[in-house]
PDB file of C-alpha atoms in Angstrom:
ATOM      1  CA  MET S 299      57.625 119.738 128.257  1.00 43.00           C
ATOM      2  CA  LYS S 300      56.146 122.739 127.028  1.00 40.00           C
ATOM      3  CA  LYS S 301      58.648 125.052 128.668  1.00 39.00           C
ATOM      4  CA  LEU S 302      61.343 122.500 127.392  1.00 39.00           C
ATOM      5  CA  LEU S 303      59.837 122.809 123.875  1.00 37.00           C
ATOM      6  CA  PHE S 304      59.305 126.821 124.096  1.00 35.00           C
ATOM      7  CA  LEU S 305      63.359 126.927 125.020  1.00 43.00           C
ATOM      8  CA  ILE S 306      64.106 124.696 122.300  1.00 42.00           C
ATOM      9  CA  PHE S 307      62.274 127.215 120.231  1.00 39.00           C
ATOM     10  CA  SER S 308      63.843 130.754 120.939  1.00 41.00           C
ATOM     11  CA  ALA S 309      66.681 128.389 120.617  1.00 39.00           C
ATOM     12  CA  SER S 310      66.112 127.875 117.299  1.00 38.00           C
ATOM     13  CA  VAL S 311      64.836 131.087 116.769  1.00 38.00           C
ATOM     14  CA  LEU S 312      68.042 132.988 117.479  1.00 39.00           C
ATOM     15  CA  PHE S 313      69.823 130.465 115.354  1.00 38.00           C
ATOM     16  CA  SER S 314      68.457 131.166 112.711  1.00 38.00           C
ATOM     17  CA  PHE S 315      68.568 134.589 112.871  1.00 41.00           C
ATOM     18  CA  LYS S 316      72.478 134.411 114.067  1.00 43.00           C
ATOM     19  CA  SER S 317      72.838 132.738 110.737  1.00 48.00           C
ATOM     20  CA  SER S 318      71.279 134.801 109.030  1.00 57.00           C
ATOM     21  CA  GLU S 319      73.356 137.778 108.575  1.00 73.00           C
ATOM     22  CA  THR S 320      74.811 138.239 105.343  1.00 81.00           C
ATOM     23  CA  VAL S 321      77.628 140.369 104.826  1.00 82.00           C
ATOM     24  CA  GLU S 322      78.971 141.961 101.098  1.00 87.00           C
ATOM     25  CA  ILE S 323      83.007 140.834 101.072  1.00 91.00           C
ATOM     26  CA  LYS S 324      83.942 143.081  98.119  1.00 93.00           C
ATOM     27  CA  TRP S 325      86.571 146.442  98.056  1.00 95.00           C
ATOM     28  CA  ASP S 326      85.352 150.879  98.110  1.00 95.00           C
ATOM     29  CA  PHE S 327      87.508 152.973  96.661  1.00 95.00           C
ATOM     30  CA  SER S 328      85.647 155.825  98.565  1.00 95.00           C
ATOM     31  CA  LYS S 329      87.213 155.078 102.189  1.00 93.00           C
ATOM     32  CA  TYR S 330      90.401 155.153 100.689  1.00 95.00           C
ATOM     33  CA  LYS S 331      93.426 156.282  97.924  1.00 96.00           C
ATOM     34  CA  LYS S 332      95.834 153.569  98.756  1.00 97.00           C
ATOM     35  CA  LEU S 333      96.228 150.191 100.426  1.00 97.00           C
ATOM     36  CA  THR S 334     100.204 149.145 100.878  1.00 97.00           C
ATOM     37  CA  TYR S 335     100.605 144.975 102.149  1.00 98.00           C
ATOM     38  CA  GLU S 336     103.702 144.396 103.719  1.00 97.00           C
ATOM     39  CA  TYR S 337     104.013 141.104 101.330  1.00 96.00           C
ATOM     40  CA  GLN S 338     106.253 137.437 101.540  1.00 95.00           C
ATOM     41  CA  GLN S 339     105.866 134.757  98.477  1.00 94.00           C
ATOM     42  CA  THR S 340     108.106 131.475  98.289  1.00 92.00           C
ATOM     43  CA  VAL S 341     108.176 129.813  95.361  1.00 90.00           C
ATOM     44  CA  LYS S 342     109.377 125.960  95.287  1.00 88.00           C
ATOM     45  CA  SER S 343     109.574 124.594  91.594  1.00 83.00           C
ATOM     46  CA  GLU S 344     111.243 120.755  90.847  1.00 75.00           C
ATOM     47  CA  ILE S 345     114.342 120.994  88.875  1.00 63.00           C
ATOM     48  CA  GLU S 346     114.846 117.121  88.190  1.00 60.00           C
ATOM     49  CA  PRO S 347     111.890 114.983  89.797  1.00 58.00           C
ATOM     50  CA  LEU S 348     113.882 111.735  89.971  1.00 56.00           C
ATOM     51  CA  LYS S 349     116.550 113.315  93.047  1.00 60.00           C
ATOM     52  CA  LYS S 350     113.929 115.281  94.297  1.00 65.00           C
ATOM     53  CA  ASP S 351     116.170 118.714  93.643  1.00 77.00           C
ATOM     54  CA  THR S 352     113.749 121.909  94.656  1.00 82.00           C
ATOM     55  CA  MET S 353     114.578 125.277  93.775  1.00 83.00           C
ATOM     56  CA  VAL S 354     113.629 127.702  96.176  1.00 88.00           C
ATOM     57  CA  ILE S 355     112.776 131.262  95.943  1.00 88.00           C
ATOM     58  CA  LEU S 356     112.273 133.912  98.976  1.00 90.00           C
ATOM     59  CA  GLY S 357     110.963 137.255  98.349  1.00 92.00           C
ATOM     60  CA  LYS S 358     109.820 140.029 100.606  1.00 95.00           C
ATOM     61  CA  GLY S 359     108.396 143.455  99.813  1.00 95.00           C
ATOM     62  CA  SER S 360     105.048 145.470  99.706  1.00 96.00           C
ATOM     63  CA  LEU S 361     101.789 145.370  97.653  1.00 96.00           C
ATOM     64  CA  GLU S 362      99.725 148.555  96.786  1.00 97.00           C
ATOM     65  CA  LEU S 363      96.512 148.675  95.979  1.00 97.00           C
ATOM     66  CA  ASN S 364      96.273 152.060  94.001  1.00 97.00           C
ATOM     67  CA  VAL S 365      92.623 153.601  93.592  1.00 96.00           C
ATOM     68  CA  GLN S 366      92.621 155.167  89.979  1.00 95.00           C
ATOM     69  CA  ASN S 367      88.989 156.439  90.336  1.00 92.00           C
ATOM     70  CA  PRO S 368      85.315 155.197  91.527  1.00 89.00           C
ATOM     71  CA  ASN S 369      85.749 152.017  89.539  1.00 90.00           C
ATOM     72  CA  LEU S 370      89.311 151.060  88.789  1.00 94.00           C
ATOM     73  CA  ALA S 371      92.917 150.646  91.003  1.00 95.00           C
ATOM     74  CA  ASN S 372      95.472 148.526  90.250  1.00 94.00           C
ATOM     75  CA  PHE S 373      97.741 146.330  92.296  1.00 96.00           C
ATOM     76  CA  THR S 374     101.676 146.801  92.058  1.00 95.00           C
ATOM     77  CA  ILE S 375     104.278 144.667  94.246  1.00 94.00           C
ATOM     78  CA  ASN S 376     107.528 146.076  94.704  1.00 95.00           C
ATOM     79  CA  MET S 377     109.735 143.650  95.888  1.00 91.00           C
ATOM     80  CA  ASP S 378     112.872 144.679  97.850  1.00 93.00           C
ATOM     81  CA  SER S 379     114.273 141.274  98.727  1.00 91.00           C
ATOM     82  CA  LEU S 380     114.911 138.778  96.311  1.00 87.00           C
ATOM     83  CA  ILE S 381     117.170 135.553  96.533  1.00 87.00           C
ATOM     84  CA  SER S 382     117.333 132.079  95.427  1.00 86.00           C
ATOM     85  CA  PHE S 383     118.935 128.576  96.431  1.00 84.00           C
ATOM     86  CA  GLU S 384     118.493 124.687  95.808  1.00 83.00           C
ATOM     87  CA  LEU S 385     117.642 122.133  97.843  1.00 79.00           C
ATOM     88  CA  ASP S 386     118.576 118.411  97.267  1.00 76.00           C
ATOM     89  CA  SER S 387     115.990 115.627  98.693  1.00 73.00           C
ATOM     90  CA  LEU S 388     117.910 115.967 101.510  1.00 73.00           C
ATOM     91  CA  GLY S 389     117.233 119.707 102.351  1.00 73.00           C
ATOM     92  CA  ASN S 390     120.841 120.539 101.958  1.00 78.00           C
ATOM     93  CA  LYS S 391     121.136 123.810  99.841  1.00 77.00           C
ATOM     94  CA  SER S 392     123.945 124.602  96.873  1.00 73.00           C
ATOM     95  CA  ASN S 393     124.160 127.256  95.306  1.00 66.00           C
ATOM     96  CA  TYR S 394     122.419 128.890  97.462  1.00 64.00           C
ATOM     97  CA  ASP S 395     122.237 133.600  98.112  1.00 65.00           C
ATOM     98  CA  ASP S 396     121.974 134.082  94.897  1.00 71.00           C
ATOM     99  CA  GLU S 397     120.458 137.466  94.846  1.00 76.00           C
ATOM    100  CA  TYR S 398     118.092 139.355  92.351  1.00 79.00           C
ATOM    101  CA  PRO S 399     117.542 142.842  91.372  1.00 85.00           C
ATOM    102  CA  THR S 400     115.129 144.278  92.737  1.00 85.00           C
ATOM    103  CA  PHE S 401     112.398 145.573  90.669  1.00 85.00           C
ATOM    104  CA  SER S 402     108.187 147.381  90.729  1.00 90.00           C
ATOM    105  CA  LEU S 403     105.401 144.789  88.509  1.00 88.00           C
ATOM    106  CA  ASN S 404     101.289 145.842  88.129  1.00 90.00           C
ATOM    107  CA  LEU S 405      99.859 142.985  88.551  1.00 88.00           C
ATOM    108  CA  ALA S 406      96.296 142.936  87.693  1.00 90.00           C
ATOM    109  CA  GLU S 407      93.361 146.049  87.677  1.00 91.00           C
ATOM    110  CA  THR S 408      90.167 145.270  89.750  1.00 93.00           C
ATOM    111  CA  GLY S 409      87.174 147.097  90.329  1.00 92.00           C
ATOM    112  CA  GLU S 410      85.717 147.188  94.152  1.00 93.00           C
ATOM    113  CA  ASN S 411      83.908 143.880  93.420  1.00 89.00           C
ATOM    114  CA  ALA S 412      85.699 141.713  90.696  1.00 85.00           C
ATOM    115  CA  MET S 413      88.388 141.831  89.095  1.00 79.00           C
ATOM    116  CA  ASN S 414      88.483 144.189  85.747  1.00 76.00           C
ATOM    117  CA  SER S 415      89.607 142.708  81.840  1.00 70.00           C
ATOM    118  CA  LEU S 416      91.464 139.825  82.768  1.00 72.00           C
ATOM    119  CA  LYS S 417      93.805 139.419  80.571  1.00 74.00           C
ATOM    120  CA  GLY S 418      94.669 135.411  81.504  1.00 71.00           C
ATOM    121  CA  THR S 419      97.923 135.664  83.590  1.00 79.00           C
ATOM    122  CA  SER S 420      98.417 134.087  86.816  1.00 79.00           C
ATOM    123  CA  GLU S 421      99.169 136.927  88.688  1.00 85.00           C
ATOM    124  CA  GLU S 422      95.318 137.973  88.356  1.00 87.00           C
ATOM    125  CA  PHE S 423      94.776 134.837  89.860  1.00 87.00           C
ATOM    126  CA  LEU S 424      96.711 134.946  92.667  1.00 89.00           C
ATOM    127  CA  ILE S 425      95.039 138.177  93.166  1.00 91.00           C
ATOM    128  CA  ASN S 426      91.831 136.469  93.010  1.00 90.00           C
ATOM    129  CA  ILE S 427      92.527 134.038  95.592  1.00 91.00           C
ATOM    130  CA  LEU S 428      94.239 136.416  97.810  1.00 94.00           C
ATOM    131  CA  PHE S 429      91.309 138.669  98.089  1.00 94.00           C
ATOM    132  CA  PRO S 430      88.278 136.502  97.420  1.00 92.00           C
ATOM    133  CA  LEU S 431      85.747 139.098  96.758  1.00 90.00           C
ATOM    134  CA  VAL S 432      82.013 137.598  96.584  1.00 84.00           C
ATOM    135  CA  LYS S 433      79.536 139.891  94.823  1.00 75.00           C
ATOM    136  CA  ASP S 434      76.577 138.303  96.087  1.00 75.00           C
ATOM    137  CA  ASN S 435      75.376 138.712  99.791  1.00 81.00           C
ATOM    138  CA  ILE S 436      77.079 135.645 101.083  1.00 82.00           C
ATOM    139  CA  SER S 437      75.481 134.389 105.076  1.00 84.00           C
ATOM    140  CA  LEU S 438      78.091 133.852 107.890  1.00 85.00           C
ATOM    141  CA  ASN S 439      78.990 129.437 108.445  1.00 84.00           C
ATOM    142  CA  SER S 440      78.227 129.418 104.591  1.00 81.00           C
ATOM    143  CA  GLU S 441      80.124 128.071 101.388  1.00 84.00           C
ATOM    144  CA  THR S 442      79.533 129.719  98.607  1.00 86.00           C
ATOM    145  CA  GLU S 443      80.829 129.361  94.994  1.00 84.00           C
ATOM    146  CA  ILE S 444      82.561 131.903  92.685  1.00 83.00           C
ATOM    147  CA  PRO S 445      83.776 131.894  89.025  1.00 78.00           C
ATOM    148  CA  LEU S 446      88.144 131.533  89.152  1.00 82.00           C
ATOM    149  CA  ILE S 447      90.044 131.008  85.736  1.00 80.00           C
ATOM    150  CA  ALA S 448      93.771 129.217  86.444  1.00 80.00           C
ATOM    151  CA  TYR S 449      95.782 129.432  84.215  1.00 75.00           C
ATOM    152  CA  SER S 450      99.122 127.382  82.922  1.00 71.00           C
ATOM    153  CA  ASN S 451     101.843 127.952  80.509  1.00 66.00           C
ATOM    154  CA  ASN S 452     101.606 124.927  78.325  1.00 64.00           C
ATOM    155  CA  ASN S 453     104.936 124.063  75.536  1.00 63.00           C
ATOM    156  CA  GLY S 454     104.379 128.223  75.483  1.00 66.00           C
ATOM    157  CA  LYS S 455     100.766 128.889  75.174  1.00 67.00           C
ATOM    158  CA  LEU S 456      98.725 130.078  77.558  1.00 69.00           C
ATOM    159  CA  VAL S 457      95.381 127.573  78.716  1.00 72.00           C
ATOM    160  CA  ALA S 458      92.534 128.223  80.639  1.00 74.00           C
ATOM    161  CA  HIS S 459      91.849 125.891  83.194  1.00 76.00           C
ATOM    162  CA  GLU S 460      87.919 126.976  83.592  1.00 73.00           C
ATOM    163  CA  GLY S 461      87.036 126.329  87.244  1.00 73.00           C
ATOM    164  CA  LYS S 462      85.490 127.653  90.657  1.00 77.00           C
ATOM    165  CA  GLY S 463      85.996 128.385  94.136  1.00 85.00           C
ATOM    166  CA  LEU S 464      83.860 126.817  96.817  1.00 88.00           C
ATOM    167  CA  VAL S 465      84.296 130.483  99.484  1.00 91.00           C
ATOM    168  CA  ASN S 466      83.273 129.240 103.493  1.00 90.00           C
ATOM    169  CA  LEU S 467      82.712 132.598 105.178  1.00 89.00           C
ATOM    170  CA  SER S 468      83.420 132.815 108.947  1.00 90.00           C
ATOM    171  CA  LYS S 469      83.839 135.453 112.374  1.00 87.00           C
ATOM    172  CA  LYS S 470      86.058 136.507 114.666  1.00 80.00           C
ATOM    173  CA  ASP S 471      85.832 139.101 116.849  1.00 78.00           C
ATOM    174  CA  GLU S 472      85.481 142.386 114.433  1.00 82.00           C
ATOM    175  CA  PHE S 473      86.635 140.305 111.790  1.00 88.00           C
ATOM    176  CA  TYR S 474      85.163 138.083 108.560  1.00 89.00           C
ATOM    177  CA  ASN S 475      86.941 134.749 107.986  1.00 90.00           C
ATOM    178  CA  LEU S 476      86.961 133.829 104.530  1.00 90.00           C
ATOM    179  CA  VAL S 477      88.838 129.699 103.870  1.00 91.00           C
ATOM    180  CA  LEU S 478      88.730 129.774  99.641  1.00 90.00           C
ATOM    181  CA  ASN S 479      89.470 126.211  98.537  1.00 89.00           C
ATOM    182  CA  TYR S 480      89.965 126.047  94.262  1.00 88.00           C
ATOM    183  CA  ASP S 481      90.690 122.717  92.440  1.00 82.00           C
ATOM    184  CA  SER S 482      91.090 122.263  88.255  1.00 77.00           C
ATOM    185  CA  SER S 483      90.591 119.020  87.859  1.00 64.00           C
ATOM    186  CA  ASN S 484      86.965 119.262  88.181  1.00 58.00           C
ATOM    187  CA  ALA S 485      87.191 121.778  85.710  1.00 54.00           C
ATOM    188  CA  MET S 486      86.449 122.519  82.522  1.00 55.00           C
ATOM    189  CA  ILE S 487      89.968 122.563  80.836  1.00 55.00           C
ATOM    190  CA  ASN S 488      90.207 124.131  77.393  1.00 53.00           C
ATOM    191  CA  GLU S 489      90.463 121.082  74.234  1.00 52.00           C
ATOM    192  CA  GLU S 490      92.491 122.690  71.930  1.00 53.00           C
ATOM    193  CA  PHE S 491      95.999 121.783  74.065  1.00 50.00           C
ATOM    194  CA  ASP S 492      96.973 118.773  75.215  1.00 49.00           C
ATOM    195  CA  ILE S 493      97.507 119.093  78.741  1.00 50.00           C
ATOM    196  CA  GLU S 494      96.438 115.919  80.373  1.00 54.00           C
ATOM    197  CA  GLY S 495      97.395 115.717  84.279  1.00 57.00           C
ATOM    198  CA  ASP S 496      97.622 119.165  84.503  1.00 68.00           C
ATOM    199  CA  LYS S 497      96.911 119.812  87.727  1.00 77.00           C
ATOM    200  CA  ILE S 498      96.148 123.319  89.658  1.00 84.00           C
ATOM    201  CA  LYS S 499      94.966 123.554  93.008  1.00 86.00           C
ATOM    202  CA  ALA S 500      94.680 126.734  95.683  1.00 91.00           C
ATOM    203  CA  GLU S 501      93.507 127.604  99.243  1.00 93.00           C
ATOM    204  CA  SER S 502      93.501 130.806 101.105  1.00 95.00           C
ATOM    205  CA  GLN S 503      92.667 132.560 104.865  1.00 95.00           C
ATOM    206  CA  THR S 504      91.700 135.843 104.805  1.00 95.00           C
ATOM    207  CA  GLU S 505      90.718 138.103 107.103  1.00 95.00           C
ATOM    208  CA  TYR S 506      88.092 141.377 106.081  1.00 95.00           C
ATOM    209  CA  ASP S 507      87.360 144.397 107.640  1.00 94.00           C
ATOM    210  CA  LEU S 508      83.295 145.250 106.974  1.00 92.00           C
ATOM    211  CA  GLU S 509      83.646 148.366 108.232  1.00 91.00           C
ATOM    212  CA  ASN S 510      86.166 149.972 106.112  1.00 93.00           C
ATOM    213  CA  ARG S 511      85.768 147.399 103.569  1.00 94.00           C
ATOM    214  CA  VAL S 512      89.051 146.200 103.088  1.00 95.00           C
ATOM    215  CA  PHE S 513      91.142 143.199 103.239  1.00 96.00           C
ATOM    216  CA  VAL S 514      93.491 142.664 106.940  1.00 96.00           C
ATOM    217  CA  LYS S 515      95.922 140.006 106.326  1.00 96.00           C
ATOM    218  CA  GLY S 516      95.833 136.348 105.162  1.00 96.00           C
ATOM    219  CA  TYR S 517      97.710 133.393 103.562  1.00 96.00           C
ATOM    220  CA  GLY S 518      96.998 131.988 100.080  1.00 95.00           C
ATOM    221  CA  VAL S 519      99.206 128.840  98.441  1.00 93.00           C
ATOM    222  CA  MET S 520      98.993 127.867  94.475  1.00 89.00           C
ATOM    223  CA  ILE S 521     100.485 124.277  93.923  1.00 86.00           C
ATOM    224  CA  MET S 522     100.327 124.050  89.984  1.00 82.00           C
ATOM    225  CA  ALA S 523     101.838 120.397  88.805  1.00 78.00           C
ATOM    226  CA  PHE S 524     102.298 119.272  84.651  1.00 71.00           C
ATOM    227  CA  TYR S 525     104.039 117.170  82.571  1.00 65.00           C
ATOM    228  CA  MET S 526     107.384 117.876  80.415  1.00 63.00           C
ATOM    229  CA  ASN S 527     108.799 115.171  78.655  1.00 64.00           C
ATOM    230  CA  GLY S 528     107.200 112.619  79.425  1.00 64.00           C
ATOM    231  CA  LYS S 529     108.208 113.811  83.894  1.00 67.00           C
ATOM    232  CA  GLU S 530     105.946 115.506  86.458  1.00 69.00           C
ATOM    233  CA  ILE S 531     106.840 119.150  87.129  1.00 73.00           C
ATOM    234  CA  SER S 532     104.940 120.672  90.200  1.00 79.00           C
ATOM    235  CA  SER S 533     105.655 124.273  91.817  1.00 84.00           C
ATOM    236  CA  LYS S 534     104.250 125.951  95.342  1.00 89.00           C
ATOM    237  CA  HIS S 535     103.474 129.056  95.186  1.00 91.00           C
ATOM    238  CA  GLU S 536     103.079 130.237  99.555  1.00 94.00           C
ATOM    239  CA  VAL S 537     101.965 134.089 100.081  1.00 95.00           C
ATOM    240  CA  ASN S 538     101.627 135.737 103.710  1.00 96.00           C
ATOM    241  CA  TYR S 539     100.086 139.431 103.297  1.00 97.00           C
ATOM    242  CA  LYS S 540      99.447 141.960 106.052  1.00 97.00           C
ATOM    243  CA  LEU S 541      98.080 145.441 106.367  1.00 97.00           C
ATOM    244  CA  ILE S 542     100.161 148.185 107.475  1.00 97.00           C
ATOM    245  CA  SER S 543      98.565 151.429 105.681  1.00 96.00           C
ATOM    246  CA  ILE S 544      95.856 152.914 104.552  1.00 96.00           C
ATOM    247  CA  GLU S 545      95.877 156.014 103.036  1.00 95.00           C
TER     248      GLU S 545
END
């Protein structure tokens, strides 16, 4: 009996030590000057809710994180291919393969452990979802909150949905896995505008390299639903990225 109790006690002690490991999820601008990610994005937007017609936009290119100084880096997207088409309720294509010119766009500025000088754009929110920085150390197999603000456009007015993201940390092989969930339906919404029914949900799954302080790859999805002329319109943004070079 004593041996059994000892084994149970020993196992519980080992488990407690293992689960007490903490990790800081941040960039380290001293380790690199530029990170380049392979980037793919799909946007599906309802164009006629009653008929269930959908506009689909497919984009491929690269996402760069360029270090400016020890406290600042810029995210830039380079879209090499951008096409669109429409789908009816049966999944049939129409007006498809419309091509758009390639372009580059500065998306956001970030520090090592948080976004800098928020300007209130949906691009900044998307970057926060895809690269969830956690200022305080987070324990393995635990959930922590990070502040997140999602933005929507209501009749030309930018509306902030103040909420929180829930991040769960686990480990597989040499990388740390982060799962993030965000739901604005429980958020404090700016009362200046009549935006009843507006909802923003997002989630992501990412892999983080602690040794090099970089995100290796990830998947994110953001769903926005809002009302226009009494009809609910929704859009879904899906992103995949993968680290392809470090300079």
